Short mmCIF file of C-alpha atoms and ligand atoms in Angstrom, two decimals:
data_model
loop_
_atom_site.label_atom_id
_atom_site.label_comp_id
_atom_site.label_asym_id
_atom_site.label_seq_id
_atom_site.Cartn_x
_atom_site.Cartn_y
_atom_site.Cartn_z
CA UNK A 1 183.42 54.35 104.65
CA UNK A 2 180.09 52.96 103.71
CA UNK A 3 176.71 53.63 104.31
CA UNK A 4 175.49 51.26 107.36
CA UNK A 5 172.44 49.08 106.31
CA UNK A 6 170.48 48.49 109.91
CA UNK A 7 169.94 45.21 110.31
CA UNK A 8 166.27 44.77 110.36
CA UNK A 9 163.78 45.14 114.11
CA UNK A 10 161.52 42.56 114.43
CA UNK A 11 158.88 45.51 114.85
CA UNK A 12 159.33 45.93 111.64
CA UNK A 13 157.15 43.03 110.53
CA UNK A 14 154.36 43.72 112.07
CA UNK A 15 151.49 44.45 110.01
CA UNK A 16 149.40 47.51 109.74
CA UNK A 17 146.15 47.35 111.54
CA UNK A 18 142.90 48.28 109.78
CA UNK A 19 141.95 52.09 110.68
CA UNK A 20 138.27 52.75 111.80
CA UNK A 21 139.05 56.56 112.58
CA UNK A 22 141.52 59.27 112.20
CA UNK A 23 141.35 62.61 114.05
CA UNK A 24 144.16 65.43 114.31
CA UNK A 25 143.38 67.67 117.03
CA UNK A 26 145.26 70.80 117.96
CA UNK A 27 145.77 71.59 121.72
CA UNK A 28 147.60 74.57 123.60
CA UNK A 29 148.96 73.95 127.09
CA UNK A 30 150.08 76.99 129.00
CA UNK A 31 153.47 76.40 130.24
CA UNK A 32 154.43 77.17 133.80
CA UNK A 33 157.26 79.41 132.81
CA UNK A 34 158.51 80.84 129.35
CA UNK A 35 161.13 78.58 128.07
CA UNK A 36 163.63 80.47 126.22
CA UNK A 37 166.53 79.02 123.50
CA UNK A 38 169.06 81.34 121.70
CA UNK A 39 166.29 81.13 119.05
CA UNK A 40 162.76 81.99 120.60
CA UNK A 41 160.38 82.23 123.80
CA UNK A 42 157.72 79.45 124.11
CA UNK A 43 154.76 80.66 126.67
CA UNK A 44 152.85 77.53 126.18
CA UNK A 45 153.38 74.10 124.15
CA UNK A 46 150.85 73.77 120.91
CA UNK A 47 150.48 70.12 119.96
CA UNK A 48 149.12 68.51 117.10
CA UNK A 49 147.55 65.03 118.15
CA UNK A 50 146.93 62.02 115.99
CA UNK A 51 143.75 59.45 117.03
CA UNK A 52 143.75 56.26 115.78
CA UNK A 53 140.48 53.86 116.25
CA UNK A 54 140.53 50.09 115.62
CA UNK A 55 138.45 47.86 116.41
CA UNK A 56 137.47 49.72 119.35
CA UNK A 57 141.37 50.79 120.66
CA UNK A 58 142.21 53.83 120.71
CA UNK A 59 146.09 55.08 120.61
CA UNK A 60 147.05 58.93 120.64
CA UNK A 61 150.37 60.17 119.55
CA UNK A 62 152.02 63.17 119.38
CA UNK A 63 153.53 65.04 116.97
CA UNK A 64 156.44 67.02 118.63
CA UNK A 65 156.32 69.88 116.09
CA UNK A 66 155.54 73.90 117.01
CA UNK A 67 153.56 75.73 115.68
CA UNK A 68 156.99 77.60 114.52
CA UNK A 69 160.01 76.59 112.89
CA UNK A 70 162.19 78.29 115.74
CA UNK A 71 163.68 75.18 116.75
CA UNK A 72 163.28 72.80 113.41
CA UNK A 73 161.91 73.73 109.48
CA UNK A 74 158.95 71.53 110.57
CA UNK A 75 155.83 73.26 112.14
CA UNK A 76 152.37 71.63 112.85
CA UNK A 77 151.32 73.83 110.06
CA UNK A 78 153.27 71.66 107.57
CA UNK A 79 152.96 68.41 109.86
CA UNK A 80 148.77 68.58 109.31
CA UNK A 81 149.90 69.33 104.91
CA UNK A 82 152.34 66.46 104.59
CA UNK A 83 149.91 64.19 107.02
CA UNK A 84 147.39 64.40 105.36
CA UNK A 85 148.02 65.02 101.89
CA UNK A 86 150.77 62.52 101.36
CA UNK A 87 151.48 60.19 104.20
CA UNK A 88 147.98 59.05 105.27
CA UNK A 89 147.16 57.63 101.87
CA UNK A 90 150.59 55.74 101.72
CA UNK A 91 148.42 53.98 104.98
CA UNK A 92 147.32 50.41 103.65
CA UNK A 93 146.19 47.77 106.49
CA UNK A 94 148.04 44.46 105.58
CA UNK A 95 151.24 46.18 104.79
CA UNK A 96 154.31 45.66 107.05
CA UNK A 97 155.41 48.70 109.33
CA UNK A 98 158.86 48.16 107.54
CA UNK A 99 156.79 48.47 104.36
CA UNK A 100 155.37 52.04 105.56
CA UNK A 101 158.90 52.84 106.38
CA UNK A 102 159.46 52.23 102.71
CA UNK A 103 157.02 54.61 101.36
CA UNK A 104 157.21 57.36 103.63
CA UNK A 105 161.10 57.53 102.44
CA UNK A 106 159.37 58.59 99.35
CA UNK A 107 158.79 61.73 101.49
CA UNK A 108 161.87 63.95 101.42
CA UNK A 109 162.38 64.83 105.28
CA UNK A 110 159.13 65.65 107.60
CA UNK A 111 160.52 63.31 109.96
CA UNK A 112 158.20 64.72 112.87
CA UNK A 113 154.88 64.30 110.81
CA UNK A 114 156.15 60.56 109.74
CA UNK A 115 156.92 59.74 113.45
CA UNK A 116 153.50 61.35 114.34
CA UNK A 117 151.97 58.20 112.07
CA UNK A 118 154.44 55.26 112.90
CA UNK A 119 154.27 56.20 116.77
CA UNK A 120 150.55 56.18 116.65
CA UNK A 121 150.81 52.53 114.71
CA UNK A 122 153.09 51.13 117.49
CA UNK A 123 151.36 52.39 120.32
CA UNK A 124 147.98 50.84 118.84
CA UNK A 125 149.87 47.15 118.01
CA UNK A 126 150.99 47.48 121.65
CA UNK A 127 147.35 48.14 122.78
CA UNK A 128 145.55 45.29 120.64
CA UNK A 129 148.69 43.02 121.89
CA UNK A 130 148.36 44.13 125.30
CA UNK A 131 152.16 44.90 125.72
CA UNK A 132 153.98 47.87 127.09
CA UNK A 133 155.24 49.54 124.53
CA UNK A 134 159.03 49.41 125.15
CA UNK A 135 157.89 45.41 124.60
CA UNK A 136 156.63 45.62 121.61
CA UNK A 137 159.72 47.37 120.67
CA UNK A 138 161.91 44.41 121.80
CA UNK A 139 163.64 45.97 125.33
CA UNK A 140 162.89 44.92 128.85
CA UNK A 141 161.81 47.04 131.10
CA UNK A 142 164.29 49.83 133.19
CA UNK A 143 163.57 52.62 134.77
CA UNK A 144 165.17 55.97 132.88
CA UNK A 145 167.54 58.52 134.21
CA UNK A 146 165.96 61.76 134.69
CA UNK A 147 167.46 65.18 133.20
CA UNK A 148 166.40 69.31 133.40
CA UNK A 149 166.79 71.32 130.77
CA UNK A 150 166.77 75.26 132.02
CA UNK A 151 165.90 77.82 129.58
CA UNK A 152 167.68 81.16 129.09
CA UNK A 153 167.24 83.29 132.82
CA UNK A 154 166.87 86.86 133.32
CA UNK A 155 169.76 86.58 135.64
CA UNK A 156 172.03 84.60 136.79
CA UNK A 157 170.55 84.40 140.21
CA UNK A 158 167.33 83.28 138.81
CA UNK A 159 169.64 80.48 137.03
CA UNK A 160 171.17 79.54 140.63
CA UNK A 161 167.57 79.11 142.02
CA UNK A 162 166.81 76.66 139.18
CA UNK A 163 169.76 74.67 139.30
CA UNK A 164 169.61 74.48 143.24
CA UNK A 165 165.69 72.68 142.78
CA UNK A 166 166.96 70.89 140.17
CA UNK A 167 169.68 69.43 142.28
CA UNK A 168 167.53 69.11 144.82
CA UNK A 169 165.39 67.21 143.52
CA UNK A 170 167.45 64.36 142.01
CA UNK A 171 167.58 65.03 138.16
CA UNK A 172 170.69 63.19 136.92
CA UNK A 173 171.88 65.84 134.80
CA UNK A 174 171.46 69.58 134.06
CA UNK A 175 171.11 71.16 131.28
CA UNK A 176 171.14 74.72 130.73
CA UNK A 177 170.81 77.09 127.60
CA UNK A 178 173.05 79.65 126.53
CA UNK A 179 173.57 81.89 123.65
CA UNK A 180 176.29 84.59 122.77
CA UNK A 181 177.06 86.96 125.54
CA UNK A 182 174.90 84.53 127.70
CA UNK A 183 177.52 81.76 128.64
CA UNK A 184 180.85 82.06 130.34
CA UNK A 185 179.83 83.83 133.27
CA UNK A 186 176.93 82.08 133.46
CA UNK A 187 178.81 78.66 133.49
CA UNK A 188 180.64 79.79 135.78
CA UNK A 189 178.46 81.06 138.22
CA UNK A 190 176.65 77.66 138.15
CA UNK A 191 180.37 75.67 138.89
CA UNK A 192 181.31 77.55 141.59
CA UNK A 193 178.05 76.81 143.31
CA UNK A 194 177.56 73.54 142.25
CA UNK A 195 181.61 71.84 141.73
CA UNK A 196 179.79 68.43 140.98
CA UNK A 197 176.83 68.55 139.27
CA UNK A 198 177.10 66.92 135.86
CA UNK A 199 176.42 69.60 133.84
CA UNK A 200 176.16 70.90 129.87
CA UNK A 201 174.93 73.61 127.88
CA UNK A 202 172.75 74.02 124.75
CA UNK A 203 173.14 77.01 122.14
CA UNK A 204 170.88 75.94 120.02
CA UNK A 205 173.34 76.89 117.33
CA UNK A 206 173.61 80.19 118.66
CA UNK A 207 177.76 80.06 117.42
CA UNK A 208 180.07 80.17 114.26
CA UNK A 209 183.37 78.55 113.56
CA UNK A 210 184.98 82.08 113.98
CA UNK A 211 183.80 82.21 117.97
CA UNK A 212 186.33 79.56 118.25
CA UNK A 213 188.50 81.15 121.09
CA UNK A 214 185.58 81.94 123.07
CA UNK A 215 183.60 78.61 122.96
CA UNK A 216 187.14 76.87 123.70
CA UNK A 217 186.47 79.30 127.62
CA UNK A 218 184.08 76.52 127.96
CA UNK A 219 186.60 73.81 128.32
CA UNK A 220 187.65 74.82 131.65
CA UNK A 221 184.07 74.01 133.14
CA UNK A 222 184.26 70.13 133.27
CA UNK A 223 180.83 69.77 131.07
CA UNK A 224 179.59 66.77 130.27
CA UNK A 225 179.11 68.17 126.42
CA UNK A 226 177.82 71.11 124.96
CA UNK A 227 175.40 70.49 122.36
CA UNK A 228 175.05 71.99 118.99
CA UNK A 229 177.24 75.34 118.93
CA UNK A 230 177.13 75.90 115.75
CA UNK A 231 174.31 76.02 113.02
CA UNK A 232 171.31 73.91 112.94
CA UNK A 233 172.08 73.31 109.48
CA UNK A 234 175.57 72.06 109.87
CA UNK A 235 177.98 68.49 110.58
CA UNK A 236 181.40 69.67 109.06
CA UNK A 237 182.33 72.79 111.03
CA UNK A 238 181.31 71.02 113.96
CA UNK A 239 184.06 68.07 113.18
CA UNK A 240 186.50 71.28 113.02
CA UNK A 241 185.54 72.27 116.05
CA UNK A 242 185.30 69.01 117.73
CA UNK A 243 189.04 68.59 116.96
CA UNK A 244 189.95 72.02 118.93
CA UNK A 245 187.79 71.15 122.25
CA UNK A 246 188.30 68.82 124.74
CA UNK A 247 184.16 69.20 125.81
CA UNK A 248 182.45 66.75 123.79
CA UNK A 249 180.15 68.03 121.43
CA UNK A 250 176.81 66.61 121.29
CA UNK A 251 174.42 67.06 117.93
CA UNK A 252 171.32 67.64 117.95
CA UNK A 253 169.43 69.88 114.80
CA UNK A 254 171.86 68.83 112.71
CA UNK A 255 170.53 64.90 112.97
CA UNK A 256 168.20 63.96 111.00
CA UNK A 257 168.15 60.22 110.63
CA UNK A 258 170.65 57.19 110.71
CA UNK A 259 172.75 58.61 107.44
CA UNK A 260 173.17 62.02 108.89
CA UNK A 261 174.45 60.19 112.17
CA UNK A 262 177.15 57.89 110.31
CA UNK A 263 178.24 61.28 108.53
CA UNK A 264 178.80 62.99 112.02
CA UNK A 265 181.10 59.88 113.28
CA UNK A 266 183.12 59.80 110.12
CA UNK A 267 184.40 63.10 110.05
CA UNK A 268 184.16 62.97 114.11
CA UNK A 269 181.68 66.12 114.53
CA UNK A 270 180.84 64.92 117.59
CA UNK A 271 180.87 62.54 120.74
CA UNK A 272 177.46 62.08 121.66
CA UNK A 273 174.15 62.65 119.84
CA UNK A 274 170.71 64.10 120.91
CA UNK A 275 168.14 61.73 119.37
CA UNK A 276 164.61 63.13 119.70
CA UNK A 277 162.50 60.48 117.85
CA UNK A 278 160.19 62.67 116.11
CA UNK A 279 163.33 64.90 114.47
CA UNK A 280 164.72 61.43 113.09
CA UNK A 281 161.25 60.17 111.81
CA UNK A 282 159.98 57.82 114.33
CA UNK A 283 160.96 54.94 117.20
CA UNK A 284 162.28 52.84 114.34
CA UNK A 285 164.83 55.24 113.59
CA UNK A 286 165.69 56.23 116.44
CA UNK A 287 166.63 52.72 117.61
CA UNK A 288 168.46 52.10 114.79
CA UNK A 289 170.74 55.49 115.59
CA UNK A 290 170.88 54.24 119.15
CA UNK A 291 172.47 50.96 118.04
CA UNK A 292 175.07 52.41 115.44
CA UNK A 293 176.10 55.10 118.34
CA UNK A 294 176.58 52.54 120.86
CA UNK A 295 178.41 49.84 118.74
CA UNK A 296 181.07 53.17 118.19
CA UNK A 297 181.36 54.04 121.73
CA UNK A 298 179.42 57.22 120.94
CA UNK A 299 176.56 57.99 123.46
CA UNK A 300 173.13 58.90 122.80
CA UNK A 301 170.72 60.22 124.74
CA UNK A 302 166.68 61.19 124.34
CA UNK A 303 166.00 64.90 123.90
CA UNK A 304 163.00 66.00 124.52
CA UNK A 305 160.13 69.01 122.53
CA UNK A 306 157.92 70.05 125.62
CA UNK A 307 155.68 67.41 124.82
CA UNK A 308 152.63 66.74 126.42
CA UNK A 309 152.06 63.41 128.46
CA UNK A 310 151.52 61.57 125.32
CA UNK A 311 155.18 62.80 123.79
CA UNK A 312 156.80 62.48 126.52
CA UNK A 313 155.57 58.91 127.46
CA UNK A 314 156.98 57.48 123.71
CA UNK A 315 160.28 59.26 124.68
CA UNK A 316 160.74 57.24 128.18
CA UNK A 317 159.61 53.92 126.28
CA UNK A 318 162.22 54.84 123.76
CA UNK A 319 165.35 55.05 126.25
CA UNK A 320 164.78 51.59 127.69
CA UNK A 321 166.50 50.90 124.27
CA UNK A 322 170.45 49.72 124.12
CA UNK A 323 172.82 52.61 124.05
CA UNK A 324 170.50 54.93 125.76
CA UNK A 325 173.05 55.54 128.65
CA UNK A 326 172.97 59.17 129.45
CA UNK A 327 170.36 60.93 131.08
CA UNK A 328 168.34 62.62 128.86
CA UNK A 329 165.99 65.95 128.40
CA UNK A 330 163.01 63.83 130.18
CA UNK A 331 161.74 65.68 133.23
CA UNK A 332 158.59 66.11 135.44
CA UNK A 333 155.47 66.90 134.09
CA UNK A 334 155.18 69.83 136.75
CA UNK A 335 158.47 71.45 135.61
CA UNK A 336 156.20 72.40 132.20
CA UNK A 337 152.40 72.17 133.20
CA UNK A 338 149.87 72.68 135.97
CA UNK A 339 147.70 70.48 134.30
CA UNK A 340 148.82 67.75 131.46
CA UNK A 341 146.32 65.70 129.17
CA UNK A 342 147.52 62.09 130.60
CA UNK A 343 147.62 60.65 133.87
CA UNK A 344 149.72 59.71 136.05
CA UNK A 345 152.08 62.66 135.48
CA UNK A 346 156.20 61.86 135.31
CA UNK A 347 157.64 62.11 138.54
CA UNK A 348 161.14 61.34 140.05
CA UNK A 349 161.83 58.28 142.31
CA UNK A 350 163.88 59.25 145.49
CA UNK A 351 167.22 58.47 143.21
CA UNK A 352 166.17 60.68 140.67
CA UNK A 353 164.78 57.84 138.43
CA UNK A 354 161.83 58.14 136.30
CA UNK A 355 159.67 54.35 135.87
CA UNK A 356 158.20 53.64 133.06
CA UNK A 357 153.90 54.17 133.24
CA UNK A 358 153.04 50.34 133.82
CA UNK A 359 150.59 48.82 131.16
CA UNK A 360 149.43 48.50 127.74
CA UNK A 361 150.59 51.16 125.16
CA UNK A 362 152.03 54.15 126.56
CA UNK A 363 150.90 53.51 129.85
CA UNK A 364 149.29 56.74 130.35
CA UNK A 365 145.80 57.97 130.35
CA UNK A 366 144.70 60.73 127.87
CA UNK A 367 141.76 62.43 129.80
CA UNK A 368 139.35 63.30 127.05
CA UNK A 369 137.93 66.38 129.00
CA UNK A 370 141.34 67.74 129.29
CA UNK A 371 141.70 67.49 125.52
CA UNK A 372 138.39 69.09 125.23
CA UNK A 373 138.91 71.97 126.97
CA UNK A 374 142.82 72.68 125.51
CA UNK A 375 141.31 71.84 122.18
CA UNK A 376 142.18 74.36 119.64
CA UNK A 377 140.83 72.81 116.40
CA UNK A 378 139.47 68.56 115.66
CA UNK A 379 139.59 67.08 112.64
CA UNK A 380 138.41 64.22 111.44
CA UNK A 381 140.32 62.80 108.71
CA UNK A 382 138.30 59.12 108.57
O1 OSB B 401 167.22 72.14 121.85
O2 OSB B 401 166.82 70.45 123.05
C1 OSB B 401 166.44 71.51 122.54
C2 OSB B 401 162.91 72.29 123.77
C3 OSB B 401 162.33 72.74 122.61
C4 OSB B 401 163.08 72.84 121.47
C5 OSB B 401 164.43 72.47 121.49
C6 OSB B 401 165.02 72.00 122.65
C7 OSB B 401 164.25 71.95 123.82
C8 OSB B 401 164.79 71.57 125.12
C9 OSB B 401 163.85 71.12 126.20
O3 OSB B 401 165.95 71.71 125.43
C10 OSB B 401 163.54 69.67 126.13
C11 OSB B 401 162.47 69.26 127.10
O4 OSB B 401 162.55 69.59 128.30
O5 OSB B 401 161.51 68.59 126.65
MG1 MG B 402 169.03 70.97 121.85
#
């Protein structure tokens, strides 16, 4: 089994446009409820933003990091170090983005602080080409299936009230978390109420190999997957367990790029893969994982980081891609914020569908005053 070698995006040839101005600025959105994972409580989302200026565009991107390494090693602590110490001077107008790809490989891992960069690139070609950009990126328009993802509840009434707006509301899939001692019951309380939903569970790697028996209780709940059981750190125990469970598993920690995603499908550690684009270093990659899942009959899917408008825009672009054809972690803006930075805010369609924000770029606004006022820190780095 070898290696695949992508063949190359168009995208890819674009060149890099000549930078004017560079600004990182730090904001803090309070969320409208604690979300909790086996790992950690968020109360609020703390974003590091990138500003690019040329030739009087503007682009903003995201960098889906935390200001804790609770979910991933990466925080916006080390996202600001590795930005701007190492991959902002690799930054040469002229050069191809494939070219950038290049050098930033000479980066060992910081995937979210290179897609922070390439994002912010794309979005601005998109801009100064006037294309949406899912164009730019080579795929037609579609509106995106829609999918919750419910943090840990205090009870499992409190879970039933979720699920029931969730359901009520059209989201195509739910999602909720669990951790040890957390789960069974708490699946099951959901199934009984709702027989059909399509459902799944995350544990954030909340499980070992040796929980075996119990995680196989989870097989009698007709879930669409349950996503990365065992450690964040790990693809071989997961192919053991794969073999044992009839639920597929779905990876999502454990993925950090194309490579790590052929390694899961050769020793079978999974069915279906999580791709959030800033984890696997950028659109680029995540494409390219899209492709190599689909062309295997594997399914991916977009997760999502409690981004703010602007993440969450370049993750609905991103599923118009081939072999995005599960509903993802992409929900409505109100489910995390009373106020975003962008306008309009995601909504669903009647059917549960989310469109993409018509335009240039992202499609979305960033309302300057709103960054003003959630700023925490602004840098300017040019
Ligand atoms: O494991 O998918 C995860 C949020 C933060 C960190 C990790 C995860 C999540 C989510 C929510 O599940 C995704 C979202 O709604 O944006
Ligand atoms: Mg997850």
């Amino acid at each position: 089994m070898t290696r695949p070698t992508p063949p190359r995006l168009p995208v890819e040839s674009l060149a890099v446009p000549k930078l004017d101005r560079i600004d990182l600025v730090t904001v803090k959105l309070p969320f409208v409820a604690p979300f909790g994972t086996s790992v950690y409580v968020w109360t609020d989302k703390e974003a590091m933003l990138l500003r690019l200026e040329s030739g009087g565009v503007t682009a903003w991107s995201e960098c889906v990091s935390d200001p804790d390494p609770f979910y991933f090693y990466e925080t916006n602590g080390t996202a600001l170090h590795i930005i701007k110490d190492f991959l902002l001077p690799l930054v040469e107008p002229g050069i191809a983005i494939g070219e950038l790809e290049a050098r930033f490989r000479h980066v060992r891992g910081h995937g979210m602080a290179k897609a922070t960069i390439e994002n912010g690139l794309l979005i601005l070609l998109a801009l100064e080409q006037g294309l949406p950009l899912h164009e730019l990126l080579g795929f037609p328009a579609r509106k995106i299936m829609s999918g919750l993802s419910i943090g840990l509840k205090e009870s499992p009434a409190k879970l039933l009230e979720a699920v029931d707006r969730a359901v009520d509301k059209g989201y195509h899939r739910i999602k909720m978390k669990v951790k040890k001692g957390q789960d069974v019951e708490w699946v099951r309380a959901v199934r009984e109420r709702f027989p059909t939903v399509r459902l799944m569970v995350d544990a954030n790697g909340d499980y070992a190999l040796a929980d075996l028996d119990h995680l196989r209780r989870l097989d009698e709940f007709d879930l669409m997957m349950i996503e990365q059981p065992l450690s964040y750190n790990d693809i071989y125990e997961h192919s053991l367990l794969q073999k044992e469970m009839k639920t597929p598993i779905c990876l999502d920690e454990s993925i950090h790029g194309l490579a790590d995603a052929s390694t899961a499908l050769a020793l079978g550690a999974c069915r279906i893969i999580n791709i959030k684009q800033g984890r696997v270093g950028g659109l680029l990659e995540s494409v390219r994982i899209a492709r190599f899942c689909a062309g295997r009959g594997v399914g991916v899917w977009s997760g999502g980081m409690d981004e703010t408008g602007i993440g969450r825009a370049v993750n609905i672009h991103l599923q118009t891609a081939d072999g995005f054809s599960l509903p993802g972690d992409t929900s409505e803006t109100s489910n995390y914020f009373d106020e975003d930075i962008v306008e309009p805010p995601v909504v669903l369609d009647p059917e549960g569908f989310i469109g993409i924000p018509p335009g240039p770029g992202l499609g979305v606004t960033v309302v300057a005053e709103r960054v003003l006022k959630r700023a925490l820190s602004w840098e300017r780095l040019l």
